[in-house]
mmCIF file of C-alpha atoms in Angstrom:
data_model
loop_
_atom_site.group_PDB
_atom_site.id
_atom_site.type_symbol
_atom_site.label_atom_id
_atom_site.label_comp_id
_atom_site.label_asym_id
_atom_site.label_seq_id
_atom_site.Cartn_x
_atom_site.Cartn_y
_atom_site.Cartn_z
ATOM 1 C CA LYS A 796 0.000 0.000 0.000
ATOM 2 C CA LYS A 797 2.934 2.301 0.705
ATOM 3 C CA PHE A 798 4.398 1.589 -2.744
ATOM 4 C CA GLU A 799 1.109 2.616 -4.342
ATOM 5 C CA GLN A 800 0.852 5.682 -2.110
ATOM 6 C CA ASP A 801 4.390 6.853 -2.908
ATOM 7 C CA PHE A 802 4.313 6.090 -6.648
ATOM 8 C CA PRO A 803 0.689 6.391 -7.792
ATOM 9 C CA ALA A 804 1.646 6.973 -11.439
ATOM 10 C CA LEU A 805 3.761 3.804 -11.575
ATOM 11 C CA CYS A 806 2.199 1.382 -9.097
ATOM 12 C CA LYS A 807 -1.267 -0.090 -8.657
ATOM 13 C CA LEU A 808 -2.166 -2.566 -5.899
ATOM 14 C CA ASP A 809 -4.995 -5.080 -6.311
ATOM 15 C CA SER A 810 -6.367 -7.944 -4.275
ATOM 16 C CA ILE A 811 -7.155 -10.835 -6.624
ATOM 17 C CA GLY A 812 -8.966 -12.932 -4.018
ATOM 18 C CA THR A 813 -9.309 -14.001 -0.392
ATOM 19 C CA THR A 814 -8.037 -17.231 1.186
ATOM 20 C CA ASN A 815 -9.855 -19.603 3.525
ATOM 21 C CA ASN A 816 -8.392 -17.796 6.536
ATOM 22 C CA GLY A 817 -9.302 -14.354 5.231
ATOM 23 C CA HIS A 818 -5.921 -13.240 3.886
ATOM 24 C CA LYS A 819 -5.839 -11.197 0.702
ATOM 25 C CA ILE A 820 -3.722 -12.358 -2.202
ATOM 26 C CA TYR A 821 -2.127 -9.189 -3.534
ATOM 27 C CA VAL A 822 -0.687 -8.289 -6.919
ATOM 28 C CA VAL A 823 1.174 -5.076 -7.682
ATOM 29 C CA LYS A 824 1.201 -3.746 -11.251
ATOM 30 C CA LEU A 825 4.195 -1.659 -12.300
ATOM 31 C CA SER A 826 4.021 0.398 -15.480
ATOM 32 C CA SER A 827 4.653 3.944 -16.651
ATOM 33 C CA ASN A 828 0.959 4.243 -17.505
ATOM 34 C CA VAL A 829 -0.309 2.040 -14.737
ATOM 35 C CA SER A 830 -4.026 2.801 -14.894
ATOM 36 C CA VAL A 831 -4.350 1.957 -18.611
ATOM 37 C CA GLU A 832 -4.249 -1.414 -20.352
ATOM 38 C CA GLU A 833 -1.869 -0.866 -23.236
ATOM 39 C CA PRO A 834 -0.755 -3.034 -26.184
ATOM 40 C CA GLU A 835 2.457 -4.154 -24.485
ATOM 41 C CA VAL A 836 4.185 -7.193 -23.013
ATOM 42 C CA GLU A 837 2.746 -8.355 -19.670
ATOM 43 C CA VAL A 838 4.980 -10.339 -17.311
ATOM 44 C CA PHE A 839 4.178 -11.974 -13.965
ATOM 45 C CA TYR A 840 6.367 -12.829 -10.974
ATOM 46 C CA THR A 841 4.839 -14.810 -8.113
ATOM 47 C CA SER A 842 6.359 -16.338 -4.990
ATOM 48 C CA THR A 843 5.787 -18.453 -1.907
ATOM 49 C CA ILE A 844 3.068 -20.751 -3.254
ATOM 50 C CA HIS A 845 4.675 -22.989 -0.643
ATOM 51 C CA GLY A 846 4.083 -20.874 2.440
ATOM 52 C CA ASP A 847 7.350 -21.651 4.213
ATOM 53 C CA GLU A 848 9.547 -20.784 1.206
ATOM 54 C CA THR A 849 9.873 -17.090 1.926
ATOM 55 C CA THR A 850 13.101 -15.872 0.279
ATOM 56 C CA GLY A 851 11.197 -15.004 -2.890
ATOM 57 C CA PHE A 852 8.559 -13.133 -0.862
ATOM 58 C CA ILE A 853 11.190 -10.630 0.283
ATOM 59 C CA LEU A 854 12.929 -10.522 -3.099
ATOM 60 C CA MET A 855 9.636 -9.601 -4.774
ATOM 61 C CA LEU A 856 9.193 -6.692 -2.340
ATOM 62 C CA ARG A 857 12.777 -5.624 -2.984
ATOM 63 C CA LEU A 858 12.216 -5.812 -6.749
ATOM 64 C CA ILE A 859 9.097 -3.630 -6.515
ATOM 65 C CA ASP A 860 11.034 -1.114 -4.433
ATOM 66 C CA PHE A 861 14.011 -1.152 -6.814
ATOM 67 C CA MET A 862 11.931 -0.593 -9.945
ATOM 68 C CA LEU A 863 9.906 2.245 -8.432
ATOM 69 C CA SER A 864 12.837 3.966 -6.714
ATOM 70 C CA ASN A 865 15.048 3.878 -9.821
ATOM 71 C CA TYR A 866 12.544 4.669 -12.574
ATOM 72 C CA ALA A 867 13.451 8.361 -12.637
ATOM 73 C CA SER A 868 17.233 7.818 -12.651
ATOM 74 C CA ASP A 869 17.941 4.467 -14.342
ATOM 75 C CA ALA A 870 17.452 4.271 -18.112
ATOM 76 C CA ARG A 871 17.174 0.479 -18.036
ATOM 77 C CA VAL A 872 14.391 0.519 -15.453
ATOM 78 C CA ALA A 873 12.611 3.341 -17.291
ATOM 79 C CA SER A 874 12.774 1.410 -20.549
ATOM 80 C CA MET A 875 11.219 -1.635 -18.898
ATOM 81 C CA LEU A 876 8.353 0.226 -17.241
ATOM 82 C CA ASN A 877 7.758 2.272 -20.389
ATOM 83 C CA GLY A 878 7.621 -0.828 -22.566
ATOM 84 C CA MET A 879 5.936 -3.507 -20.462
ATOM 85 C CA ALA A 880 3.563 -4.096 -17.573
ATOM 86 C CA ILE A 881 5.117 -6.005 -14.677
ATOM 87 C CA TYR A 882 2.799 -7.811 -12.263
ATOM 88 C CA ILE A 883 4.231 -9.077 -8.959
ATOM 89 C CA ASN A 884 2.535 -11.319 -6.379
ATOM 90 C CA PRO A 885 4.894 -11.594 -3.379
ATOM 91 C CA ASP A 886 2.961 -14.313 -1.492
ATOM 92 C CA ALA A 887 0.592 -16.743 -3.221
ATOM 93 C CA ASN A 888 -0.129 -18.687 -0.021
ATOM 94 C CA PRO A 889 -0.435 -16.322 2.942
ATOM 95 C CA ASP A 890 -2.399 -18.887 4.991
ATOM 96 C CA GLY A 891 0.639 -21.164 4.885
ATOM 97 C CA THR A 892 3.151 -18.381 5.520
ATOM 98 C CA TYR A 893 1.236 -17.023 8.511
ATOM 99 C CA LYS A 894 0.011 -20.330 9.908
ATOM 100 C CA GLY A 895 1.566 -19.381 13.258
ATOM 101 C CA GLY A 896 -0.054 -15.922 13.316
ATOM 102 C CA ASP A 897 0.011 -12.752 11.251
ATOM 103 C CA ASN A 898 3.064 -11.317 13.015
ATOM 104 C CA THR A 899 5.458 -14.258 12.761
ATOM 105 C CA LEU A 900 6.916 -16.780 10.334
ATOM 106 C CA SER A 901 7.324 -19.247 13.181
ATOM 107 C CA GLY A 902 4.989 -22.087 12.304
ATOM 108 C CA ALA A 903 4.937 -21.362 8.545
ATOM 109 C CA ILE A 904 3.975 -24.428 6.512
ATOM 110 C CA ARG A 905 4.242 -25.557 2.894
ATOM 111 C CA TYR A 906 0.514 -26.148 2.548
ATOM 112 C CA ASN A 907 -2.609 -23.981 2.609
ATOM 113 C CA ALA A 908 -5.097 -23.924 5.476
ATOM 114 C CA ASN A 909 -6.561 -27.237 4.268
ATOM 115 C CA TYR A 910 -3.092 -28.820 4.230
ATOM 116 C CA VAL A 911 -3.121 -29.089 0.444
ATOM 117 C CA ASP A 912 0.020 -28.478 -1.607
ATOM 118 C CA ILE A 913 -1.188 -25.756 -3.988
ATOM 119 C CA ASN A 914 1.634 -26.509 -6.422
ATOM 120 C CA ARG A 915 0.176 -29.981 -6.985
ATOM 121 C CA ASN A 916 -3.381 -28.698 -7.395
ATOM 122 C CA PHE A 917 -3.515 -27.012 -10.818
ATOM 123 C CA LEU A 918 -4.892 -28.571 -13.969
ATOM 124 C CA ASP A 919 -2.266 -30.840 -15.476
ATOM 125 C CA PRO A 920 -1.769 -31.642 -19.175
ATOM 126 C CA ARG A 921 -1.189 -35.351 -18.473
ATOM 127 C CA VAL A 922 -3.184 -36.295 -15.354
ATOM 128 C CA SER A 923 -6.686 -35.325 -14.240
ATOM 129 C CA ILE A 924 -6.514 -33.071 -11.149
ATOM 130 C CA GLY A 925 -9.737 -32.135 -9.362
ATOM 131 C CA ASN A 926 -10.811 -30.301 -6.207
ATOM 132 C CA GLN A 927 -9.041 -27.027 -6.892
ATOM 133 C CA GLN A 928 -8.354 -25.094 -3.705
ATOM 134 C CA VAL A 929 -9.419 -21.467 -3.342
ATOM 135 C CA GLU A 930 -5.840 -20.217 -3.867
ATOM 136 C CA THR A 931 -5.519 -22.361 -6.990
ATOM 137 C CA GLN A 932 -8.786 -21.081 -8.400
ATOM 138 C CA ILE A 933 -7.809 -17.484 -7.647
ATOM 139 C CA MET A 934 -4.607 -17.920 -9.671
ATOM 140 C CA MET A 935 -6.395 -19.729 -12.494
ATOM 141 C CA ASN A 936 -9.005 -16.974 -12.714
ATOM 142 C CA TYR A 937 -6.332 -14.288 -12.615
ATOM 143 C CA ALA A 938 -4.283 -15.903 -15.376
ATOM 144 C CA ALA A 939 -7.433 -16.092 -17.513
ATOM 145 C CA SER A 940 -8.096 -12.383 -16.941
ATOM 146 C CA ARG A 941 -4.628 -11.276 -18.088
ATOM 147 C CA HIS A 942 -2.467 -11.765 -21.188
ATOM 148 C CA PHE A 943 0.884 -12.848 -19.759
ATOM 149 C CA THR A 944 3.771 -13.472 -22.127
ATOM 150 C CA LEU A 945 6.179 -14.699 -19.474
ATOM 151 C CA SER A 946 6.152 -15.568 -15.786
ATOM 152 C CA ALA A 947 8.256 -17.098 -13.030
ATOM 153 C CA ASN A 948 7.272 -18.914 -9.861
ATOM 154 C CA PHE A 949 9.733 -18.561 -6.953
ATOM 155 C CA HIS A 950 10.412 -21.321 -4.430
ATOM 156 C CA GLY A 951 12.989 -22.387 -1.842
ATOM 157 C CA GLY A 952 14.548 -25.631 -0.671
ATOM 158 C CA ALA A 953 16.956 -25.905 -3.599
ATOM 159 C CA GLU A 954 18.984 -23.609 -5.846
ATOM 160 C CA VAL A 955 18.132 -24.184 -9.492
ATOM 161 C CA VAL A 956 16.064 -22.900 -12.423
ATOM 162 C CA ASN A 957 13.479 -25.502 -13.421
ATOM 163 C CA TYR A 958 11.911 -25.297 -16.891
ATOM 164 C CA PRO A 959 9.034 -27.238 -18.545
ATOM 165 C CA TRP A 960 7.839 -29.798 -18.517
ATOM 166 C CA ASP A 961 7.336 -30.986 -14.924
ATOM 167 C CA THR A 962 4.789 -33.689 -15.733
ATOM 168 C CA TRP A 963 6.975 -35.390 -18.367
ATOM 169 C CA ASN A 964 10.711 -35.999 -18.475
ATOM 170 C CA SER A 965 12.621 -34.874 -21.531
ATOM 171 C CA SER A 966 12.755 -38.350 -23.049
ATOM 172 C CA ALA A 967 8.948 -38.418 -23.112
ATOM 173 C CA ARG A 968 8.240 -34.873 -24.309
ATOM 174 C CA ILE A 969 10.029 -31.561 -24.596
ATOM 175 C CA HIS A 970 8.560 -28.104 -25.038
ATOM 176 C CA ALA A 971 8.622 -26.753 -28.590
ATOM 177 C CA ASP A 972 10.682 -23.834 -27.271
ATOM 178 C CA ASN A 973 13.053 -26.041 -25.292
ATOM 179 C CA ASN A 974 16.047 -24.137 -26.678
ATOM 180 C CA TRP A 975 14.544 -20.824 -25.522
ATOM 181 C CA PHE A 976 13.985 -22.204 -22.015
ATOM 182 C CA ILE A 977 17.516 -23.599 -21.823
ATOM 183 C CA HIS A 978 19.037 -20.325 -23.051
ATOM 184 C CA PHE A 979 17.272 -18.073 -20.537
ATOM 185 C CA SER A 980 17.437 -20.564 -17.651
ATOM 186 C CA LYS A 981 21.187 -20.747 -18.150
ATOM 187 C CA GLN A 982 21.331 -16.950 -18.384
ATOM 188 C CA TYR A 983 19.639 -16.673 -14.982
ATOM 189 C CA ALA A 984 21.870 -19.342 -13.435
ATOM 190 C CA ASP A 985 25.031 -17.782 -14.880
ATOM 191 C CA SER A 986 24.019 -14.383 -13.522
ATOM 192 C CA VAL A 987 23.368 -15.499 -9.959
ATOM 193 C CA GLN A 988 26.481 -17.685 -9.896
ATOM 194 C CA ALA A 989 28.543 -14.677 -11.010
ATOM 195 C CA ASN A 990 26.983 -12.467 -8.331
ATOM 196 C CA GLY A 991 26.782 -15.010 -5.511
ATOM 197 C CA PRO A 992 29.292 -16.941 -3.394
ATOM 198 C CA ILE A 993 31.239 -19.784 -4.948
ATOM 199 C CA ASN A 994 28.848 -22.514 -3.812
ATOM 200 C CA TYR A 995 25.604 -20.712 -4.662
ATOM 201 C CA PHE A 996 23.184 -22.117 -7.249
ATOM 202 C CA THR A 997 25.268 -25.215 -7.970
ATOM 203 C CA ASP A 998 22.941 -28.017 -6.929
ATOM 204 C CA VAL A 999 24.606 -31.338 -7.688
ATOM 205 C CA SER A 1000 24.518 -32.404 -11.368
ATOM 206 C CA TYR A 1001 22.348 -29.519 -12.582
ATOM 207 C CA ASN A 1002 24.781 -26.563 -12.713
ATOM 208 C CA GLY A 1003 21.953 -24.183 -11.901
ATOM 209 C CA TYR A 1004 19.248 -25.204 -14.383
ATOM 210 C CA THR A 1005 17.320 -28.351 -15.285
ATOM 211 C CA ASN A 1006 14.378 -29.758 -17.157
ATOM 212 C CA GLY A 1007 11.745 -30.203 -14.462
ATOM 213 C CA GLY A 1008 10.759 -33.788 -15.180
ATOM 214 C CA ASP A 1009 14.389 -34.846 -15.443
ATOM 215 C CA TRP A 1010 14.868 -33.576 -11.886
ATOM 216 C CA TYR A 1011 11.655 -35.149 -10.594
ATOM 217 C CA ILE A 1012 8.173 -35.463 -12.084
ATOM 218 C CA ILE A 1013 5.253 -33.680 -10.452
ATOM 219 C CA THR A 1014 1.618 -33.311 -11.480
ATOM 220 C CA GLY A 1015 -0.623 -30.319 -10.898
ATOM 221 C CA GLY A 1016 2.202 -27.776 -10.931
ATOM 222 C CA ARG A 1017 1.560 -24.159 -11.804
ATOM 223 C CA GLN A 1018 4.428 -23.983 -14.270
ATOM 224 C CA ASP A 1019 2.930 -26.581 -16.612
ATOM 225 C CA TYR A 1020 -0.545 -25.100 -16.129
ATOM 226 C CA MET A 1021 0.575 -21.650 -17.248
ATOM 227 C CA ASN A 1022 2.451 -23.001 -20.267
ATOM 228 C CA TRP A 1023 -0.243 -25.428 -21.425
ATOM 229 C CA TRP A 1024 -3.442 -23.473 -20.751
ATOM 230 C CA HIS A 1025 -2.263 -19.868 -20.992
ATOM 231 C CA HIS A 1026 0.555 -20.093 -23.572
ATOM 232 C CA CYS A 1027 2.788 -18.275 -21.104
ATOM 233 C CA ARG A 1028 6.499 -19.054 -20.762
ATOM 234 C CA GLU A 1029 6.729 -19.855 -17.046
ATOM 235 C CA ILE A 1030 9.723 -21.265 -15.206
ATOM 236 C CA THR A 1031 10.214 -22.232 -11.558
ATOM 237 C CA ILE A 1032 13.163 -20.672 -9.728
ATOM 238 C CA GLU A 1033 14.407 -22.261 -6.497
ATOM 239 C CA LEU A 1034 16.244 -19.434 -4.734
ATOM 240 C CA SER A 1035 17.714 -20.840 -1.536
ATOM 241 C CA GLY A 1036 18.554 -24.248 -0.124
ATOM 242 C CA VAL A 1037 17.196 -23.024 3.204
ATOM 243 C CA LYS A 1038 13.469 -22.300 3.012
ATOM 244 C CA LEU A 1039 13.229 -19.767 5.853
ATOM 245 C CA VAL A 1040 16.429 -17.782 5.321
ATOM 246 C CA ALA A 1041 17.613 -15.768 8.330
ATOM 247 C CA SER A 1042 16.588 -12.143 7.986
ATOM 248 C CA GLU A 1043 20.177 -10.869 8.151
ATOM 249 C CA GLN A 1044 20.960 -12.948 5.022
ATOM 250 C CA LEU A 1045 18.114 -11.674 2.860
ATOM 251 C CA SER A 1046 20.003 -8.657 1.529
ATOM 252 C CA ASN A 1047 22.680 -11.039 0.269
ATOM 253 C CA TYR A 1048 20.117 -13.052 -1.685
ATOM 254 C CA TRP A 1049 18.850 -9.840 -3.253
ATOM 255 C CA ASN A 1050 22.373 -8.996 -4.371
ATOM 256 C CA TYR A 1051 22.857 -12.485 -5.787
ATOM 257 C CA ASN A 1052 19.606 -12.416 -7.756
ATOM 258 C CA LYS A 1053 18.904 -8.806 -8.720
ATOM 259 C CA GLU A 1054 20.473 -8.943 -12.186
ATOM 260 C CA GLY A 1055 18.913 -12.323 -12.885
ATOM 261 C CA LEU A 1056 15.453 -11.112 -11.899
ATOM 262 C CA ILE A 1057 15.711 -8.085 -14.168
ATOM 263 C CA GLY A 1058 17.285 -9.996 -17.038
ATOM 264 C CA TYR A 1059 14.567 -12.654 -17.100
ATOM 265 C CA LEU A 1060 11.890 -9.954 -17.290
ATOM 266 C CA GLU A 1061 13.717 -8.468 -20.264
ATOM 267 C CA SER A 1062 13.737 -11.847 -22.018
ATOM 268 C CA ALA A 1063 9.997 -11.395 -22.629
ATOM 269 C CA THR A 1064 10.916 -8.952 -25.388
ATOM 270 C CA LYS A 1065 13.405 -11.269 -27.120
ATOM 271 C CA GLY A 1066 11.330 -12.486 -30.028
ATOM 272 C CA PHE A 1067 8.687 -10.840 -32.139
ATOM 273 C CA LYS A 1068 5.495 -9.007 -31.369
ATOM 274 C CA GLY A 1069 2.661 -7.227 -33.105
ATOM 275 C CA THR A 1070 -0.978 -6.227 -33.075
ATOM 276 C CA VAL A 1071 -3.861 -8.007 -34.760
ATOM 277 C CA THR A 1072 -6.935 -6.053 -35.818
ATOM 278 C CA ASN A 1073 -9.901 -6.646 -38.074
ATOM 279 C CA ALA A 1074 -10.697 -4.702 -41.242
ATOM 280 C CA SER A 1075 -12.202 -1.914 -39.137
ATOM 281 C CA GLY A 1076 -9.038 -1.566 -37.067
ATOM 282 C CA ASN A 1077 -10.534 -3.105 -33.936
ATOM 283 C CA PRO A 1078 -8.425 -5.530 -31.869
ATOM 284 C CA ILE A 1079 -9.236 -9.233 -32.140
ATOM 285 C CA LYS A 1080 -8.070 -12.456 -30.534
ATOM 286 C CA ALA A 1081 -6.098 -14.480 -33.077
ATOM 287 C CA LYS A 1082 -3.929 -17.575 -32.868
ATOM 288 C CA VAL A 1083 -0.291 -16.773 -33.675
ATOM 289 C CA PHE A 1084 1.719 -19.889 -34.504
ATOM 290 C CA ILE A 1085 4.881 -21.000 -36.238
ATOM 291 C CA SER A 1086 4.186 -23.642 -38.852
ATOM 292 C CA GLY A 1087 6.186 -26.810 -38.315
ATOM 293 C CA HIS A 1088 7.368 -25.643 -34.891
ATOM 294 C CA ASP A 1089 4.539 -25.111 -32.445
ATOM 295 C CA VAL A 1090 3.084 -28.081 -30.584
ATOM 296 C CA ASP A 1091 1.535 -28.756 -27.156
ATOM 297 C CA SER A 1092 0.083 -25.250 -26.712
ATOM 298 C CA SER A 1093 3.349 -23.444 -27.495
ATOM 299 C CA HIS A 1094 1.489 -21.063 -29.811
ATOM 300 C CA VAL A 1095 0.209 -17.726 -28.484
ATOM 301 C CA TYR A 1096 -2.880 -15.576 -28.945
ATOM 302 C CA SER A 1097 -3.330 -11.881 -29.412
ATOM 303 C CA SER A 1098 -5.238 -10.041 -26.704
ATOM 304 C CA SER A 1099 -8.938 -9.624 -27.389
ATOM 305 C CA THR A 1100 -8.869 -6.155 -25.779
ATOM 306 C CA THR A 1101 -5.702 -4.667 -27.346
ATOM 307 C CA GLY A 1102 -4.886 -7.056 -30.208
ATOM 308 C CA PHE A 1103 -1.314 -7.266 -28.890
ATOM 309 C CA TYR A 1104 0.748 -10.455 -28.981
ATOM 310 C CA ALA A 1105 4.362 -11.293 -28.156
ATOM 311 C CA ARG A 1106 6.146 -14.494 -29.109
ATOM 312 C CA PRO A 1107 9.411 -15.151 -27.255
ATOM 313 C CA ILE A 1108 11.652 -17.325 -29.421
#
C-alpha cells in the first residue's frame, strides 16, 4: 500500500482474491501508464506458493522497491516500465506463511489452510486433477483475466532454475521452445552464480538449471498449467537451499539475484510481437503460430482487448 501511495503513477495494488483464513492475495502492477491497459508485453512474478519458502517473498518486495525507486534515474528501469507491464505477487499462499499468526513466520507451513500443496493442485496436461483449492482457483481466474507473455514462480529448498515440462521428463516430451527455455534458464543461473558466493546455485549435477521432469516429475504444478493453458512461458526458480532464510541474510540473496530477476523480465521482449486487428481496425483475438514448430500449446494468442501479442523465441 505504501508503494502505491508513494508512486501512484507507476504502481497499482490489487487484491485478486481471499483465502480460507481471510488473507488477501495481492498483486502489484508496475508500469509507466499504470491505470491503462496498453498493447504491451505483460509479465508476472509470483512467490511463496509454498508458504514456508519465503526468500522469494522478500525478493519480490525488494524488486518492486528497486523498480519504483530507480525509474526516474535508471534508463534500463525506465525502458522496462515504459515498454511492459510487470505484475508481482509476493505471497501466493499467505495462509501457509502465517500459519503461526500474522506477526510471525514461526509455524509457517508448505501447505494452505486445508493442508493441500497448492503446487500440486492445478490442472495438469497429463493427469486429471480435481478439487481445486481457493488459492488455486484465484490464480487460475487471474491468469485467464490477463495476457501474460512470461512468468516465473519462486520457491525455496533448492537452488536451481526448473523449466518445462514438470509432468513429463525430456525423453517423453520436450517443449517446442526447449532451446529458448535452456538459453534463458542458463542466463539466470550464470548471472546469480557470477553475483553469488562460490557454492551458490550449484545443486549437484544440474549446474543451476534443469528440465523439471528430469529432476523429478510432479503433477498439478503451476508452471505446466501456465504453459499449457495460458501459452505463457513460465519457469520455476528455487532461490535458496534453506526455506526460511535468516533475515540478516536476505540482503545477500537480493544482491545475488537482482540482475537475474531483471534480465529474465527483459527476455519477454526477445522475439517478435505485433498487433492483430480486423478490417475496421478493432483488436481481435487471433492464434499466432509457427508452422512446423509449435506443438503442445506453445502457440500464443493476441489479446482480445488490445490485439497485442508477443512471441518469445
